[in-house]
Coordinates of C-alpha atoms and ligand atoms in Angstrom, one line a residue:
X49 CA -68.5 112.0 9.4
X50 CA -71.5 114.2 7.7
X51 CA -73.6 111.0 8.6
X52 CA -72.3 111.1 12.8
X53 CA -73.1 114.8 12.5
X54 CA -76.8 114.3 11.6
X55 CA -77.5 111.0 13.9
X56 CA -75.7 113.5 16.6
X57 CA -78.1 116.3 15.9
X58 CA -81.1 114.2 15.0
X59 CA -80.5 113.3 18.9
X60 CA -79.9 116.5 20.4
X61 CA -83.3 117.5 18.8
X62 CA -84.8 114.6 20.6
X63 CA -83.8 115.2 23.9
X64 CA -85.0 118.8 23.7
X65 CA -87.7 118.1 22.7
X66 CA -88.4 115.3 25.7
X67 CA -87.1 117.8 27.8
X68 CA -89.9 120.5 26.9
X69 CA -92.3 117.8 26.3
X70 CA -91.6 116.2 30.2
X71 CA -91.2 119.9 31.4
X72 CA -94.1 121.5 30.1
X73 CA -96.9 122.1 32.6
X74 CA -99.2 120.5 30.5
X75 CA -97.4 117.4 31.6
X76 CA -97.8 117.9 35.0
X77 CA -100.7 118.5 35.1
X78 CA -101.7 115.1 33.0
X79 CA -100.0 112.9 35.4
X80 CA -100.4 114.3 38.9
X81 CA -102.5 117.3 38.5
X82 CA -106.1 116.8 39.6
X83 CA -108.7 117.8 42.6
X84 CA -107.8 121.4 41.5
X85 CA -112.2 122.1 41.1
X86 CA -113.3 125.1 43.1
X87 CA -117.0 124.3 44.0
X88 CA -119.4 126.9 42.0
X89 CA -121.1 129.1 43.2
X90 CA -119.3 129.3 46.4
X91 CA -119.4 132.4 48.3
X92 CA -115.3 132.8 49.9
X93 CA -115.4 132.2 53.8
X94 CA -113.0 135.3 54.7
X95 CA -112.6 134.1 58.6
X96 CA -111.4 130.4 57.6
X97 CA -109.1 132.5 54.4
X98 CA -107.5 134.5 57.6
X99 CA -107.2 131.3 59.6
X100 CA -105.7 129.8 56.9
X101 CA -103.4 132.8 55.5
X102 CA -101.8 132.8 59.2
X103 CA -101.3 129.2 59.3
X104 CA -99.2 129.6 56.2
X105 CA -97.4 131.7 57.6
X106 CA -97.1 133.8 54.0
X107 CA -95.9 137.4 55.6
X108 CA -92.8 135.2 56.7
X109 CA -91.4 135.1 53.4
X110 CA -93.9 137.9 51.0
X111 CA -94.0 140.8 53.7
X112 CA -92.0 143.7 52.6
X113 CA -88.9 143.7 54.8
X114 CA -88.8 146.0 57.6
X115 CA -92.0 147.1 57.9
X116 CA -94.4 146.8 60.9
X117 CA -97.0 145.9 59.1
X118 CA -96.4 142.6 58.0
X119 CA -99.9 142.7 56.4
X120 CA -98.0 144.7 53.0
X121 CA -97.5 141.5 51.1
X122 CA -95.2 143.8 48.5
X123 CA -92.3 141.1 48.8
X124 CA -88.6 142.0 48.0
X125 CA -87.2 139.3 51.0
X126 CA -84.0 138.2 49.5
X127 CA -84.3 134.4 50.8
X128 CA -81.4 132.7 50.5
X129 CA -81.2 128.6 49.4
X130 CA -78.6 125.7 48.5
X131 CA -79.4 126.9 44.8
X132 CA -79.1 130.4 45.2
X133 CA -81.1 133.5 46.3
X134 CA -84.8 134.1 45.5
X135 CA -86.4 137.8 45.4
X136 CA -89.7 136.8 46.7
X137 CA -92.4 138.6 44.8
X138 CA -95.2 140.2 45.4
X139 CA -98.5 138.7 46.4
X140 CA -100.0 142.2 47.3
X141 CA -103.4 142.6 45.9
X142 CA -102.0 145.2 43.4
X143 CA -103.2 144.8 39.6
X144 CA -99.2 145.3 37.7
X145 CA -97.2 143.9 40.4
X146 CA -99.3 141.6 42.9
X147 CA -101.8 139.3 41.8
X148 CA -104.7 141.4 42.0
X149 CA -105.8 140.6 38.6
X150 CA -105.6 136.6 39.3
X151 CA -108.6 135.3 39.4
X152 CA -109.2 132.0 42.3
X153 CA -108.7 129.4 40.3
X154 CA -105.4 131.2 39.0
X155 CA -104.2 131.5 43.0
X156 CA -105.1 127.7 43.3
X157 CA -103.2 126.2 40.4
X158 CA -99.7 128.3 41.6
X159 CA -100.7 127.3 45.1
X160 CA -101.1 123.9 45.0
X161 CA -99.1 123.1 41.4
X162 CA -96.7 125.7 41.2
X163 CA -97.6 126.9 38.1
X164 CA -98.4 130.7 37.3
X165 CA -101.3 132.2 35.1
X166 CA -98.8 132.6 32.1
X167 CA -97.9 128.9 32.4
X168 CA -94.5 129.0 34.0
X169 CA -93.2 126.7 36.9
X170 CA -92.9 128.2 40.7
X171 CA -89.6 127.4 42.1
X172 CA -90.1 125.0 45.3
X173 CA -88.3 127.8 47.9
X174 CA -92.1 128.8 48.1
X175 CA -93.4 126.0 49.8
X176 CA -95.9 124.6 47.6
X177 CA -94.6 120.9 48.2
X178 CA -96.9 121.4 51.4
X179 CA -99.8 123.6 50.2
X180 CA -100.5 121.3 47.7
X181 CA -102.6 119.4 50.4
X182 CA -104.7 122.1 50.8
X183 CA -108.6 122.2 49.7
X184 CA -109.2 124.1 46.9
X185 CA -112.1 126.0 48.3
X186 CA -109.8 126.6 51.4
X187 CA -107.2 128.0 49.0
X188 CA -109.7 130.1 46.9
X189 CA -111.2 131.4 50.9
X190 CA -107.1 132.4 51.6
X191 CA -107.2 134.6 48.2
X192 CA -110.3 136.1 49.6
X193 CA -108.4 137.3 52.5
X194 CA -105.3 138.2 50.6
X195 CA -107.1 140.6 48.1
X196 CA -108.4 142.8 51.6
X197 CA -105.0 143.3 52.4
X198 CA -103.2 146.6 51.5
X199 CA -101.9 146.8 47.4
X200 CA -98.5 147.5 47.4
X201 CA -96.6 148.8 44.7
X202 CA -93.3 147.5 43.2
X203 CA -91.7 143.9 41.8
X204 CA -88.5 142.3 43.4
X205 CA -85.6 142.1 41.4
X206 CA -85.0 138.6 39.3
X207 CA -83.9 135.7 41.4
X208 CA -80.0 135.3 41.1
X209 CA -79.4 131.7 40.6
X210 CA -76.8 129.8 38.6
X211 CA -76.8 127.3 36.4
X212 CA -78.5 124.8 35.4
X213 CA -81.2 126.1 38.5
X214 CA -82.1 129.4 36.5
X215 CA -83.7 127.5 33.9
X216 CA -87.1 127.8 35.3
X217 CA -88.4 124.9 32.8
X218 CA -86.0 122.7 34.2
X219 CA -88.6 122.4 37.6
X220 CA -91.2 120.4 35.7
X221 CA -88.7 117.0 36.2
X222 CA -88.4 118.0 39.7
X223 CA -92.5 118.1 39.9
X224 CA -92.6 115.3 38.4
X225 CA -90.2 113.5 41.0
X226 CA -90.8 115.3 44.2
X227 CA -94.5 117.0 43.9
X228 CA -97.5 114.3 43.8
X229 CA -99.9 117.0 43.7
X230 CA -102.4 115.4 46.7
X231 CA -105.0 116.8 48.6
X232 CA -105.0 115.7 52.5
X233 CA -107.9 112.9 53.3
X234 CA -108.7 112.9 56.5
X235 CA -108.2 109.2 58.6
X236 CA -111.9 108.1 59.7
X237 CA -110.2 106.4 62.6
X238 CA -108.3 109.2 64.3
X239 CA -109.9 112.0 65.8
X240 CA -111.5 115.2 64.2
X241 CA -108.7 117.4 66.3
X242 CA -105.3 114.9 65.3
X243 CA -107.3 115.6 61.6
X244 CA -107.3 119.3 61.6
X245 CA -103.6 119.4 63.4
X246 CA -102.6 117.1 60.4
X247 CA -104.2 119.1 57.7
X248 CA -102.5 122.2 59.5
X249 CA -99.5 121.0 59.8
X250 CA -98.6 119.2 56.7
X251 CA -100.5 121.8 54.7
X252 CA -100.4 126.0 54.9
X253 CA -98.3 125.3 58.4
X254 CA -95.4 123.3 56.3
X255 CA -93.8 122.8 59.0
X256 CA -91.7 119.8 57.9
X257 CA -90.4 122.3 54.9
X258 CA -87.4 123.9 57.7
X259 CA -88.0 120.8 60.4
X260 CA -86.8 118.2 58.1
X261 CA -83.3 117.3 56.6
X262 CA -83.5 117.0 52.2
X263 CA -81.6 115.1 49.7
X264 CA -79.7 116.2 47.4
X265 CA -82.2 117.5 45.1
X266 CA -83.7 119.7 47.8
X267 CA -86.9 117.4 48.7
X268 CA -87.7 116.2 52.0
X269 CA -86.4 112.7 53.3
X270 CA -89.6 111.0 53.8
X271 CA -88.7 109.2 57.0
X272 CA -87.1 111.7 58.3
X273 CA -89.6 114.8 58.7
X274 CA -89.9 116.4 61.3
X275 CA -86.8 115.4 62.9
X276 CA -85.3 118.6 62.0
X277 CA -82.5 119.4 59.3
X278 CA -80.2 122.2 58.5
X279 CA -81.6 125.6 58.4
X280 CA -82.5 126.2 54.8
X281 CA -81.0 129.8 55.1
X282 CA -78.3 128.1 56.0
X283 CA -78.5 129.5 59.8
X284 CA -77.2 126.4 61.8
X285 CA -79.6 123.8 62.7
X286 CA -83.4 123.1 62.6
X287 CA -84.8 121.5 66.3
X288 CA -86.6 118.0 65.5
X289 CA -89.9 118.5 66.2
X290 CA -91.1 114.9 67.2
X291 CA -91.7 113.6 70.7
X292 CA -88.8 111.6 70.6
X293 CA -85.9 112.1 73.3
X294 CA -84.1 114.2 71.4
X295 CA -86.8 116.5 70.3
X296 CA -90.3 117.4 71.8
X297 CA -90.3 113.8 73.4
X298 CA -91.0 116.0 77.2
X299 CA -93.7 118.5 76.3
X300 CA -97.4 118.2 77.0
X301 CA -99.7 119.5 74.4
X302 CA -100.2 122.7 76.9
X303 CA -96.5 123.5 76.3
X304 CA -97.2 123.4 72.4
X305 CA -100.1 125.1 72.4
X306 CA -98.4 127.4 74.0
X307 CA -94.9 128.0 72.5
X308 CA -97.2 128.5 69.0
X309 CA -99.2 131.4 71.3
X310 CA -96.1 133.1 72.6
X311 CA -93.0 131.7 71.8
X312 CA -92.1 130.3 74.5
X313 CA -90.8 126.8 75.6
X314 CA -91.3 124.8 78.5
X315 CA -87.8 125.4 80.0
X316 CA -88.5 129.5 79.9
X317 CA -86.5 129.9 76.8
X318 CA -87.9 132.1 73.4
X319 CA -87.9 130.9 70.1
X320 CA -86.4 133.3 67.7
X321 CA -85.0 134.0 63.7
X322 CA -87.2 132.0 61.6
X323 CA -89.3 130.4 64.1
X324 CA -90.1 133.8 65.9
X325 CA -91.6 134.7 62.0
X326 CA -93.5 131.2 62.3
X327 CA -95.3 132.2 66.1
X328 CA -96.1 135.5 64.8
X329 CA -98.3 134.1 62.4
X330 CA -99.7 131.5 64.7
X331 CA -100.1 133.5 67.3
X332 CA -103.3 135.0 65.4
X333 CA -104.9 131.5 65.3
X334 CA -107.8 130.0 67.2
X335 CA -106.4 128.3 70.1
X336 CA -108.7 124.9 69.2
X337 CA -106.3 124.7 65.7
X338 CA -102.8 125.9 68.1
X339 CA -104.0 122.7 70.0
X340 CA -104.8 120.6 67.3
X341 CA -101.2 120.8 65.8
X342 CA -99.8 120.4 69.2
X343 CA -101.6 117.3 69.4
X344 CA -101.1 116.1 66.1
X345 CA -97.1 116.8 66.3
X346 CA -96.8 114.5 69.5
X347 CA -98.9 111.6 67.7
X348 CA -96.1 111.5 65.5
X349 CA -93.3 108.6 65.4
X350 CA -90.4 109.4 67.7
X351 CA -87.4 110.0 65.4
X352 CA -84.2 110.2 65.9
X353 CA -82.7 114.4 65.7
X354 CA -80.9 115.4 62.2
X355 CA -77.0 115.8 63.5
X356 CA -75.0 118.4 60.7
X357 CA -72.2 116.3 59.0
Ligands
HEC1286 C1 -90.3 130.3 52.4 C2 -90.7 131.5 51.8 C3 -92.1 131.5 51.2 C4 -93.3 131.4 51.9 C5 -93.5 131.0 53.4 C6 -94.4 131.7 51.0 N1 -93.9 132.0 49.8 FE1 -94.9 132.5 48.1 N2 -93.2 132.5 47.0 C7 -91.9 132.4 47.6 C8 -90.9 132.5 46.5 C9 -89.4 132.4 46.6 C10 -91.7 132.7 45.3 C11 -91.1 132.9 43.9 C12 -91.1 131.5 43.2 C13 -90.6 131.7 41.8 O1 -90.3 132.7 41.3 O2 -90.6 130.6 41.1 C14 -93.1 132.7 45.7 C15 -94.1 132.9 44.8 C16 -95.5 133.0 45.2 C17 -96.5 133.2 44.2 C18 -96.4 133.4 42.7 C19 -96.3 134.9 42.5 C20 -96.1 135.3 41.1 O3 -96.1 136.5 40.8 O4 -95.8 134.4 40.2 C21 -97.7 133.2 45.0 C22 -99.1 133.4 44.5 C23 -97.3 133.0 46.4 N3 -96.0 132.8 46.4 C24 -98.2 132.9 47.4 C25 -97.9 132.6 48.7 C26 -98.9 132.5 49.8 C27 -100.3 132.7 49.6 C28 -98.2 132.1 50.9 C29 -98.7 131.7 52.2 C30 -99.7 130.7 52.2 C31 -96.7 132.0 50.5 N4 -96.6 132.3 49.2 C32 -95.7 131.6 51.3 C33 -91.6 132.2 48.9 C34 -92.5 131.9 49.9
HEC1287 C1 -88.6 129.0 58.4 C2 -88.3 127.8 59.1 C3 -89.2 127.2 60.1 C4 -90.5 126.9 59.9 C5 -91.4 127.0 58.7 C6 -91.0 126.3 61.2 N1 -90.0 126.3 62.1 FE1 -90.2 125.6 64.0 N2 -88.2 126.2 64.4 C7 -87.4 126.8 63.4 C8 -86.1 127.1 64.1 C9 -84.9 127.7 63.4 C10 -86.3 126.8 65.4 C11 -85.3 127.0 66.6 C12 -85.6 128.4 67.1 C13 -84.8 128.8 68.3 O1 -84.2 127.9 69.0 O2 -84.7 130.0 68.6 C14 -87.6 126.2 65.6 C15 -88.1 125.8 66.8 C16 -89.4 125.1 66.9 C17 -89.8 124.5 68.1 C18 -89.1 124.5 69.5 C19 -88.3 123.2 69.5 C20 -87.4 123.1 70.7 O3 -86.9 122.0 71.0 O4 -87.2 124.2 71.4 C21 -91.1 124.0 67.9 C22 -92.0 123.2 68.8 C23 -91.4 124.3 66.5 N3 -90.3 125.0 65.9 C24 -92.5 124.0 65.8 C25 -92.9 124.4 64.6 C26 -94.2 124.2 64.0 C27 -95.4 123.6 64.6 C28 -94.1 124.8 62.7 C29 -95.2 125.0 61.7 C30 -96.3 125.8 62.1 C31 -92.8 125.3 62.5 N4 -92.0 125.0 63.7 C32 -92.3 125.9 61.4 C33 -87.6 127.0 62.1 C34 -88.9 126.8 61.5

């Protein structure tokens, strides 16, 4: 009995201690962390950090709600997911509660591991899944930008999730499954536009993150982006965003370029809700990167639309 009791606890012990050894950061960053050096001496490019901060579409989710100015990055958006609501935090440039005193290679590890300064794991509702396959540098040129913005004072309240998803430790085995920690490498044999529309897309634009349906687990079905999925608000249904029939299959790269300008689509209708946050953000682009996700979003493989069960 006495002798169960010990092989019993002898086990427990192990499995917590391969749980914190396979959850700790540390790990992650042995098997798939890499490509996170910021080249020295680098003076930040603030244009490409705006260019980039607007493809990312950041104010969407870290804007303080309400507010005209979406620039106040003070956070406090109560975003809501299959796991439970998120307070989103704030990224304002304030010293005690934004990251003002993060330095840029700080902002790059949460930004393309998910990991904080303190060594803690970022919950996946902020999209690092796709910044991950942003360049460092360009990451360290977005912080840039970010610290001009206005500090704003104040910290959102603590997510309210249940368990086992408030156990923030417990993300490291989903990093370990779902995040492979890659930078984007451009193809040699497609054009410099169908690059940059690539990098865009699947990078700060994350796109796929709402136009794609997930498993169970809440990462996206790999043959399935893009061909839209349930609203991850859980506000109806995402459009599938791939020239196929039943998605983008009729629009010319004018009518993309433009619906990311203006919000409007080629039969005179307006995007709104989520994707109305998405065009205000791209509406401050260049029109040369509008037109190089266009492009890039109607080289992709026709796919079938995600139907709700
Ligand atoms: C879909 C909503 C969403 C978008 C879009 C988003 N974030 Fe977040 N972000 C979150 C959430 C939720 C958290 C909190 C995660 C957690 O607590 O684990 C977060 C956390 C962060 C953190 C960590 C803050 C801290 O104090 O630990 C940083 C930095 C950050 N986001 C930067 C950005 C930047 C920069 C962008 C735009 C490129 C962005 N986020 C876009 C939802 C979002
Ligand atoms: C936060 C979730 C979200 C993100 C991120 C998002 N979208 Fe959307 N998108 C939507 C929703 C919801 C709609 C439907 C809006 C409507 O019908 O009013 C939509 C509609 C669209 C449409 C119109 C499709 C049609 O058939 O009318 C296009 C094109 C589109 N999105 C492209 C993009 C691109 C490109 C990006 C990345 C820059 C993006 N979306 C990011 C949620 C999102």
């Amino acid at each position: 009995m006495r002798r169960a009791f010990l092989v019993l606890l002898v086990l427990v012990l192990l499995g917590a201690a391969g749980f914190w050894a396979l959850t700790s950061p540390g790990t992650y960053d042995l098997v798939r962390g890499q490509n996170l050096a910021l080249t020295a001496n680098r003076a930040p490019d603030l244009a490409n950090g705006r260019e980039l901060f607007y493809a990312g579409g950041c104010t969407s989710c870290h804007a303080v709600p309400g507010q005209d100015d979406k620039t106040r990055l003070g956070g406090g958006y109560a975003l809501k997911s299959p796991f439970g609501t998120f307070h989103v935090p704030n990224i304002s440039p304030n010293k005690s509660d934004g990251i003002g005193a993060w330095t840029p290679a700080q902002f790059v590890r949460a930004m393309r591991e998910g990991v904080t300064p303190d060594g803690q794991h970022l919950y996946p509702a902020f999209p690092y899944t796709s910044y991950q396959r942003m360049k460092p540098d360009d990451v360290a040129d977005m912080f840039a930008f970010i610290m001009t913005l206005p500090a704003v004072e104040g910290r959102a309240k603590p997510h309210e999730l249940p368990f086992p998803y408030n156990i923030r430790r417990g993300v490291g085995l989903w990093k370990l499954a779902f995040l492979n920690g890659k930078v984007f490498e451009s193809d040699p044999a497609k054009s410099a536009s169908l690059n940059r529309g690539d990098y865009l897309t699947n990078g700060p634009g994350h796109c796929a993150e709402c136009h794609s349906p997930r498993n169970l687990a809440g990462a996206i079905v790999a043959d399935r982006r893009f061909s839209g999925g349930p609203d991850p608000e859980g506000r109806g249904t995402v459009p599938n965003i791939t020239p196929d029939a039943s998605g983008i299959g009729g629009w010319t790269v004018d009518d993309l370029t433009n619906l990311l300008k203006t919000g409007e689509t080629p039969n005179y209708d307006t995007v709104g809700g989520p994707m109305g946050d998405v065009v205000r953000n791209t509406a401050q682009l260049t029109d040369e990167d509008r037109a190089a996700m266009a492009e890039y979003l109607l080289s992709l493989p026709k796919r079938p639309a995600y139907k709700a069960p």
